[in-house]
Coordinates of C-alpha atoms (C1' of nucleotides) in Angstrom, one line a residue:
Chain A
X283 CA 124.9 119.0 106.1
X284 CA 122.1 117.3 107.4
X285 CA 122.8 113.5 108.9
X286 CA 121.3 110.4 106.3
X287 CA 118.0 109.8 108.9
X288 CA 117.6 113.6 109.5
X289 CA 117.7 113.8 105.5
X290 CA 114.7 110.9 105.5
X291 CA 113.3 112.2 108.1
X292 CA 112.5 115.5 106.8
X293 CA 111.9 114.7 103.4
X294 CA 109.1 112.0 105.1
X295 CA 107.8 115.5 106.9
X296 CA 107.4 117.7 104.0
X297 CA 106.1 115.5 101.6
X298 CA 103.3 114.0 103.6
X299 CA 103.0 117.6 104.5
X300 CA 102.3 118.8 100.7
X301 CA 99.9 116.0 100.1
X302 CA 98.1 116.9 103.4
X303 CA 97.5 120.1 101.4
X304 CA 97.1 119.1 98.0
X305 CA 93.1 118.4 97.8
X306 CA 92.0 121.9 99.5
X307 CA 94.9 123.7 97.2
X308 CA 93.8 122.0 93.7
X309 CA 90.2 122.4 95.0
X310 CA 90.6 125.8 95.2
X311 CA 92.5 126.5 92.1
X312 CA 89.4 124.8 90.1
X313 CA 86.5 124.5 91.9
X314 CA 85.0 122.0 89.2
X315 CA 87.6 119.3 89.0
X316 CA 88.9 117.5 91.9
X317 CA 92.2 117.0 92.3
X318 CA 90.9 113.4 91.6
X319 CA 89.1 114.2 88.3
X320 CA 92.2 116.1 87.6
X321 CA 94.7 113.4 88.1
X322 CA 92.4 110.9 86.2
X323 CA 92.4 112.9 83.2
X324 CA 95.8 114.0 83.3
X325 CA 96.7 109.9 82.8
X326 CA 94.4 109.7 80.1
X327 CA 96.1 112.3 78.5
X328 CA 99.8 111.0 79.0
X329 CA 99.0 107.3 78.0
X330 CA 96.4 107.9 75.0
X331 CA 93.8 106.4 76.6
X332 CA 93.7 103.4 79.2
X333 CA 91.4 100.9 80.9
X334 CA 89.9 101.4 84.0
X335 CA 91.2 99.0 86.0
X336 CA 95.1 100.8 84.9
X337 CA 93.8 104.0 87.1
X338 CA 92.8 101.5 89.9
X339 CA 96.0 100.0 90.0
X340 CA 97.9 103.2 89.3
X341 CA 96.7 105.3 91.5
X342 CA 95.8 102.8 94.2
X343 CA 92.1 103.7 94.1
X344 CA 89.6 100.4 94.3
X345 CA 87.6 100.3 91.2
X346 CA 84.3 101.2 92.1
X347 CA 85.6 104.2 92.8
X348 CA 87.0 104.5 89.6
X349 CA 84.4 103.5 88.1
X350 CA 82.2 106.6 89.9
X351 CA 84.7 109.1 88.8
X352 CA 84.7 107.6 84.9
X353 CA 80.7 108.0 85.2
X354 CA 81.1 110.9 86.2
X355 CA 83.8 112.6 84.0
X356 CA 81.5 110.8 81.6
X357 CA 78.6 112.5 82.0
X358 CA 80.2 115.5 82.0
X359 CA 81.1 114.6 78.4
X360 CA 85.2 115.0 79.5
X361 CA 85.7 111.1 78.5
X362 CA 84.2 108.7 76.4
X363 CA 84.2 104.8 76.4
X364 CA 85.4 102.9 73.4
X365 CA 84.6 99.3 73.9
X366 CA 87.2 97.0 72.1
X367 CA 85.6 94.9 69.8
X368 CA 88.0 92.1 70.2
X369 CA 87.0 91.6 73.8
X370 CA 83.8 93.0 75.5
X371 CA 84.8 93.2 78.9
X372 CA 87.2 95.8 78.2
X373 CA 86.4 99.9 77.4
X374 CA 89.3 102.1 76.3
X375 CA 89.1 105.4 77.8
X376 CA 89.8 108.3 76.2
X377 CA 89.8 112.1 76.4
X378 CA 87.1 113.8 74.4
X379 CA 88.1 117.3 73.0
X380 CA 86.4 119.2 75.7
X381 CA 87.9 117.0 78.1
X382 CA 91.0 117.9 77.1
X383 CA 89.9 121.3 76.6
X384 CA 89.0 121.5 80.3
X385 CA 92.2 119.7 81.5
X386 CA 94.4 122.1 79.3
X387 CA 92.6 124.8 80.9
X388 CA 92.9 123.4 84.8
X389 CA 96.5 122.8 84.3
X390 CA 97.3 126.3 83.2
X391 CA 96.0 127.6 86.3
X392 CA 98.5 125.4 88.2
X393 CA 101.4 125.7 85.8
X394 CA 101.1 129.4 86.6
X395 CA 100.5 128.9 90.4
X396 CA 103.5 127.0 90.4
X397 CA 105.8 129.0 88.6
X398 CA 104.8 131.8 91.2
X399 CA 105.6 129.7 93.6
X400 CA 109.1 129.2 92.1
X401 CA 110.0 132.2 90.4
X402 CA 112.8 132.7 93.0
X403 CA 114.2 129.3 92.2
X404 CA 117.8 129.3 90.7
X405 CA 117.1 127.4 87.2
X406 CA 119.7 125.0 88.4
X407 CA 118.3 124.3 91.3
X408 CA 114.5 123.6 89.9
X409 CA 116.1 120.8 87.2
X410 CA 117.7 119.0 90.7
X411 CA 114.3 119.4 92.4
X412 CA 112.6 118.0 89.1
X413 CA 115.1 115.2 88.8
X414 CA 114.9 114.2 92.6
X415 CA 110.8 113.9 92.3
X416 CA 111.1 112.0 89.6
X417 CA 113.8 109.6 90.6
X418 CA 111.4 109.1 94.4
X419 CA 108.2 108.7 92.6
X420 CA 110.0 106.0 90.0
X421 CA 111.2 104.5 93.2
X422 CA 108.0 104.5 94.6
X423 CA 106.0 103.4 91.4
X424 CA 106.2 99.5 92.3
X425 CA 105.1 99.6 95.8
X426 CA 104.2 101.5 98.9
Chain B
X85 CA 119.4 120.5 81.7
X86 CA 116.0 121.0 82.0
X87 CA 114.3 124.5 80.7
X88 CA 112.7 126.3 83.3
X89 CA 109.2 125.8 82.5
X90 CA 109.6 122.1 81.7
X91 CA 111.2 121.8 85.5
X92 CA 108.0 123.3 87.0
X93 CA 105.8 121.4 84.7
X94 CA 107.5 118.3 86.0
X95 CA 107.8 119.2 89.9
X96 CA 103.9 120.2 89.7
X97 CA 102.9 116.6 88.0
X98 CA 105.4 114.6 90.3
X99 CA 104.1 116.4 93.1
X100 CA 100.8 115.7 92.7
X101 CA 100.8 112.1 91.9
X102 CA 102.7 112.0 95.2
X103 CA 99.9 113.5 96.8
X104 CA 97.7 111.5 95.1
X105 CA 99.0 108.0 96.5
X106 CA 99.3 109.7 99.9
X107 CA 96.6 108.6 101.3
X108 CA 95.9 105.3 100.3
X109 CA 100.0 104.3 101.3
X110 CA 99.2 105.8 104.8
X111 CA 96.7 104.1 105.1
X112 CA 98.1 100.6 104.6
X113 CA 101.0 101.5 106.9
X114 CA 98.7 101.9 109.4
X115 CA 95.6 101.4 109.4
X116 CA 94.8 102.7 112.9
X117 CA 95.8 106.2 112.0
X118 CA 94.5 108.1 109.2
X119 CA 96.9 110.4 107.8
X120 CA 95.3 113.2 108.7
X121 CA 95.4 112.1 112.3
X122 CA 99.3 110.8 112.0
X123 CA 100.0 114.6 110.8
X124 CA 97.6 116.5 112.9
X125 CA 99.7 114.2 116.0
X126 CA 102.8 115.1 114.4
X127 CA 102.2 118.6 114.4
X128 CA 101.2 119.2 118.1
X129 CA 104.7 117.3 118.7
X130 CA 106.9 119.2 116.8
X131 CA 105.2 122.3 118.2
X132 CA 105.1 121.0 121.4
X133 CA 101.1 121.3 121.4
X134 CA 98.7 124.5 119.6
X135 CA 95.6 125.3 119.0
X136 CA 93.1 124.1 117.2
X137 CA 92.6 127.1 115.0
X138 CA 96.6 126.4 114.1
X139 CA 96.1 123.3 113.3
X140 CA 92.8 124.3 110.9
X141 CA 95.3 127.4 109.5
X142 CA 98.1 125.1 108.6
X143 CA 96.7 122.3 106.9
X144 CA 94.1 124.1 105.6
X145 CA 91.0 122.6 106.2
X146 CA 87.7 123.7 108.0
X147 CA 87.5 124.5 111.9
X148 CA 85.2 122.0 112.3
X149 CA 86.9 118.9 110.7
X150 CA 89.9 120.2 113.8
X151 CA 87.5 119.8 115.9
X152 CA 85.8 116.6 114.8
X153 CA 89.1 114.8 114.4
X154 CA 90.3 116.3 117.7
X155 CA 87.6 115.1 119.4
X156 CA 88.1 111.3 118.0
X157 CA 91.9 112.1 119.1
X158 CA 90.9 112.8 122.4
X159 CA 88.3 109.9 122.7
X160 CA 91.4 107.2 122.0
X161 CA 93.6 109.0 124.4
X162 CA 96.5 110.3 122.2
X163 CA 95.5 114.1 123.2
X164 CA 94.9 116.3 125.6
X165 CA 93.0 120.1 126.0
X166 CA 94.3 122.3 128.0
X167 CA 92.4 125.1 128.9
X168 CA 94.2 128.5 129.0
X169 CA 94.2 130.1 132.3
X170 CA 94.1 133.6 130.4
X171 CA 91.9 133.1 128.0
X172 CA 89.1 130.4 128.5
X173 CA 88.3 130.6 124.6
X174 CA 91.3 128.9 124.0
X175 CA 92.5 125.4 123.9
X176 CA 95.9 123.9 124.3
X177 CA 95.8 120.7 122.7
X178 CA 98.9 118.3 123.4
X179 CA 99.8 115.0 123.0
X180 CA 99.3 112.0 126.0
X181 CA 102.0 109.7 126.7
X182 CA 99.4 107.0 125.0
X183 CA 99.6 109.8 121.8
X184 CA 102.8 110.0 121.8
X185 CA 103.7 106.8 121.9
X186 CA 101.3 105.6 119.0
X187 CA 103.2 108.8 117.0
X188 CA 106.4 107.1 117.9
X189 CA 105.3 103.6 116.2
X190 CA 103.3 105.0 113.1
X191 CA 106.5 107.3 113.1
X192 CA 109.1 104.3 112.6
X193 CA 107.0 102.5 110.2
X194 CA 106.6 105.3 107.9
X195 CA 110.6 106.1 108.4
X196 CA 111.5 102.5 107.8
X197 CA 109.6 102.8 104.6
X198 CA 111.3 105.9 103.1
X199 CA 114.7 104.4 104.2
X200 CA 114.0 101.4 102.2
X201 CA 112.9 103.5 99.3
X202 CA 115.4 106.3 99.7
X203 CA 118.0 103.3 100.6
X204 CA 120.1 104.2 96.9
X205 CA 120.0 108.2 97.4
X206 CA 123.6 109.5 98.0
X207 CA 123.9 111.9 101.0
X208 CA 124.5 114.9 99.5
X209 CA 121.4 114.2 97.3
X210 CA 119.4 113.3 100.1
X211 CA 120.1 116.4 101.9
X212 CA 119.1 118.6 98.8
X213 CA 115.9 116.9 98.3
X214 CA 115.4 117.5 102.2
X215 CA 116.1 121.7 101.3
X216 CA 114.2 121.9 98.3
X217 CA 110.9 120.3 100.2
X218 CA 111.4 122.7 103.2
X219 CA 111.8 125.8 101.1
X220 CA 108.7 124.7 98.5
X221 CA 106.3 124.1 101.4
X222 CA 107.6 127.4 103.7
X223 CA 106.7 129.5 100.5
X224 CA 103.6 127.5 100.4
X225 CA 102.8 128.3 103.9
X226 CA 101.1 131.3 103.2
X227 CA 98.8 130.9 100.5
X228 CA 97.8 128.4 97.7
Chain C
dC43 C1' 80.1 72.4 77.7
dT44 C1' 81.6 73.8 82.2
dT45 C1' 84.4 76.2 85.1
dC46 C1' 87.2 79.9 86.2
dA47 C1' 89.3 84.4 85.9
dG48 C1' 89.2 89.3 84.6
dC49 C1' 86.6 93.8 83.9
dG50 C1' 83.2 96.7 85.2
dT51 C1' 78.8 98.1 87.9
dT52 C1' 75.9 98.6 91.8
dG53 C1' 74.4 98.4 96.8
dT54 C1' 75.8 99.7 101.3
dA55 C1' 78.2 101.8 105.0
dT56 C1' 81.9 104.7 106.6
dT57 C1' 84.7 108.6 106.7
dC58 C1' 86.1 113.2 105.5
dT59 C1' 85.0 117.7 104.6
dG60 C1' 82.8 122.3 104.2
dC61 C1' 79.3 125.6 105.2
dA62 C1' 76.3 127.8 108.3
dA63 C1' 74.4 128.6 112.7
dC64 C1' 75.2 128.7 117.4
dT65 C1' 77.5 129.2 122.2
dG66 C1' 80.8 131.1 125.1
dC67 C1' 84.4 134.3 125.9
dC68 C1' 87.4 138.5 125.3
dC69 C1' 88.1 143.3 124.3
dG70 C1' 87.4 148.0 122.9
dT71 C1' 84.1 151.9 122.7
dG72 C1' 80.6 154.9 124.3
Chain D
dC210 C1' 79.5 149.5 133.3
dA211 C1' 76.7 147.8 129.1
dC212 C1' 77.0 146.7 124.3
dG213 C1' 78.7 145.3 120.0
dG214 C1' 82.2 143.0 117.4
dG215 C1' 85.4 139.5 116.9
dC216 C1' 87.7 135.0 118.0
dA217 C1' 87.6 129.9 119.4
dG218 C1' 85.3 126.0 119.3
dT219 C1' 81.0 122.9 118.6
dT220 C1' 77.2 121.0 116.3
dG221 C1' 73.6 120.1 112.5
dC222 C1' 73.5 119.1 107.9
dA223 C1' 74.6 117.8 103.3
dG224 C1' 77.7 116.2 99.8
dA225 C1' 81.7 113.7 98.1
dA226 C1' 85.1 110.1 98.2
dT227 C1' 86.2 105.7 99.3
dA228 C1' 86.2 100.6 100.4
dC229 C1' 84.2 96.1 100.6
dA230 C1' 81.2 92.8 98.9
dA231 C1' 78.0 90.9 95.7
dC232 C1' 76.7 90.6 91.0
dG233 C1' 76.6 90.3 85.7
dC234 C1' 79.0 89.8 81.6
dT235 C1' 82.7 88.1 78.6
dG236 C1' 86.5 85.3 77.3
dA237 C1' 89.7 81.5 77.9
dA238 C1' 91.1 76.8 79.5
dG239 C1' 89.9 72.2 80.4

DNA sequence: CTTCAGCGTTGTATTCTGCAACTGCCCGTG
DNA sequence: CACGGGCAGTTGCAGAATACAACGCTGAAG
């Protein structure tokens, strides 16, 4: 068994790794939605809908840039803007049906790249693998 | 237990919003050194210096941003080209004692940060997590 | 009413990135 | 030996993502 700082050590390696690789990978699994766009929409989906300034903080993007990418998505007519008529500085976002038409649609070509990626996986050890990204990225939710 | 499919489905969104805050955490851990040049610099240490063509193959991303970025790498110091004696096309590219040295501090940031965040991992977990990254990313070598 | 804070947009500059064209070098074939 | 093809790396160019700062609008507190 690896030593406690080996352990970090790698796992600091192969992460930053996979993200080094991420953008060119989801770009070339679906050419038309970044792996940005994809992410964005991905949260809308899981929450119901959110404000802008969630994503910002979420995905520690500043907000102009979030609010290029909802103008964006926008116009591509993969979101649309409900503005809350209790207060007026605030737009709820939500999917539109060919928004999540299109996301359904992008994450069924990774679902399938990933499960050919892991088709040798013992079941077993995919739910540890699963529970371990999920217990760093909980960790990691608050902060840095 | 998980089933399969929901495991994958859970690795591939975890994974991603990893990769999604990536950059953006690099970045404020140190500013000097953008992440692709913190893993470009660990690279050439860990294979004790390659090509640029490597370099492009393994992190997948266009000759020319290698180049660009090796260039700004060299321009600071923290690398080297050395031409091969055998083969004037080629380029050994290795790290400086300057490079090396600004590896080492970016390096002990970034490791004091997942130490802190990995602080409540038990061994034996930590060392799983460490084996399932390195045998995701060496299946992911190849392709997508 | 006035001031202040929060949400979102827009202007500007920087950086990253890919594609295509180019140079220089190596190697195999005729 | 000359030539053509292929590999390594560079440069010109354009597009996208991003941050920072300044602004406008709205709501809330005094």
């Amino acid at each position: 068994m690896l030593s406690r700082d080996q352990s970090v050590v790698t796992i600091q390696r192969e992460l930053t790794a996979f993200a080094r690789r991420a953008r060119a990978a989801a770009a070339r699994m679906h050419p038309e939605l970044s792996l940005v766009s994809f992410t964005l929409l991905s949260h809308l989906e899981d929450q119901q809908g959110c404000r802008a300034t969630d994503l910002a903080a979420y995905y520690m993007l500043d907000k102009s840039t979030i609010s290029r990418q909802i103008a964006a998505l926008e116009k591509l007519g993969f979101i649309e803007r409900i503005s809350d008529p209790d207060d007026h500085r605030i737009q709820l976002l939500q999917l539109t049906p060919a928004g999540t038409a299109k996301l359904a649609e992008a994450a069924e070509l990774r679902r399938q790249a990933f499960h050919e990626r892991l088709a040798d996986w013992a079941p077993q050890d995919l739910d540890r693998f699963a529970e371990y990204l999920l217990r760093y990225n909980s960790l990691a939710e608050g902060g840095s």
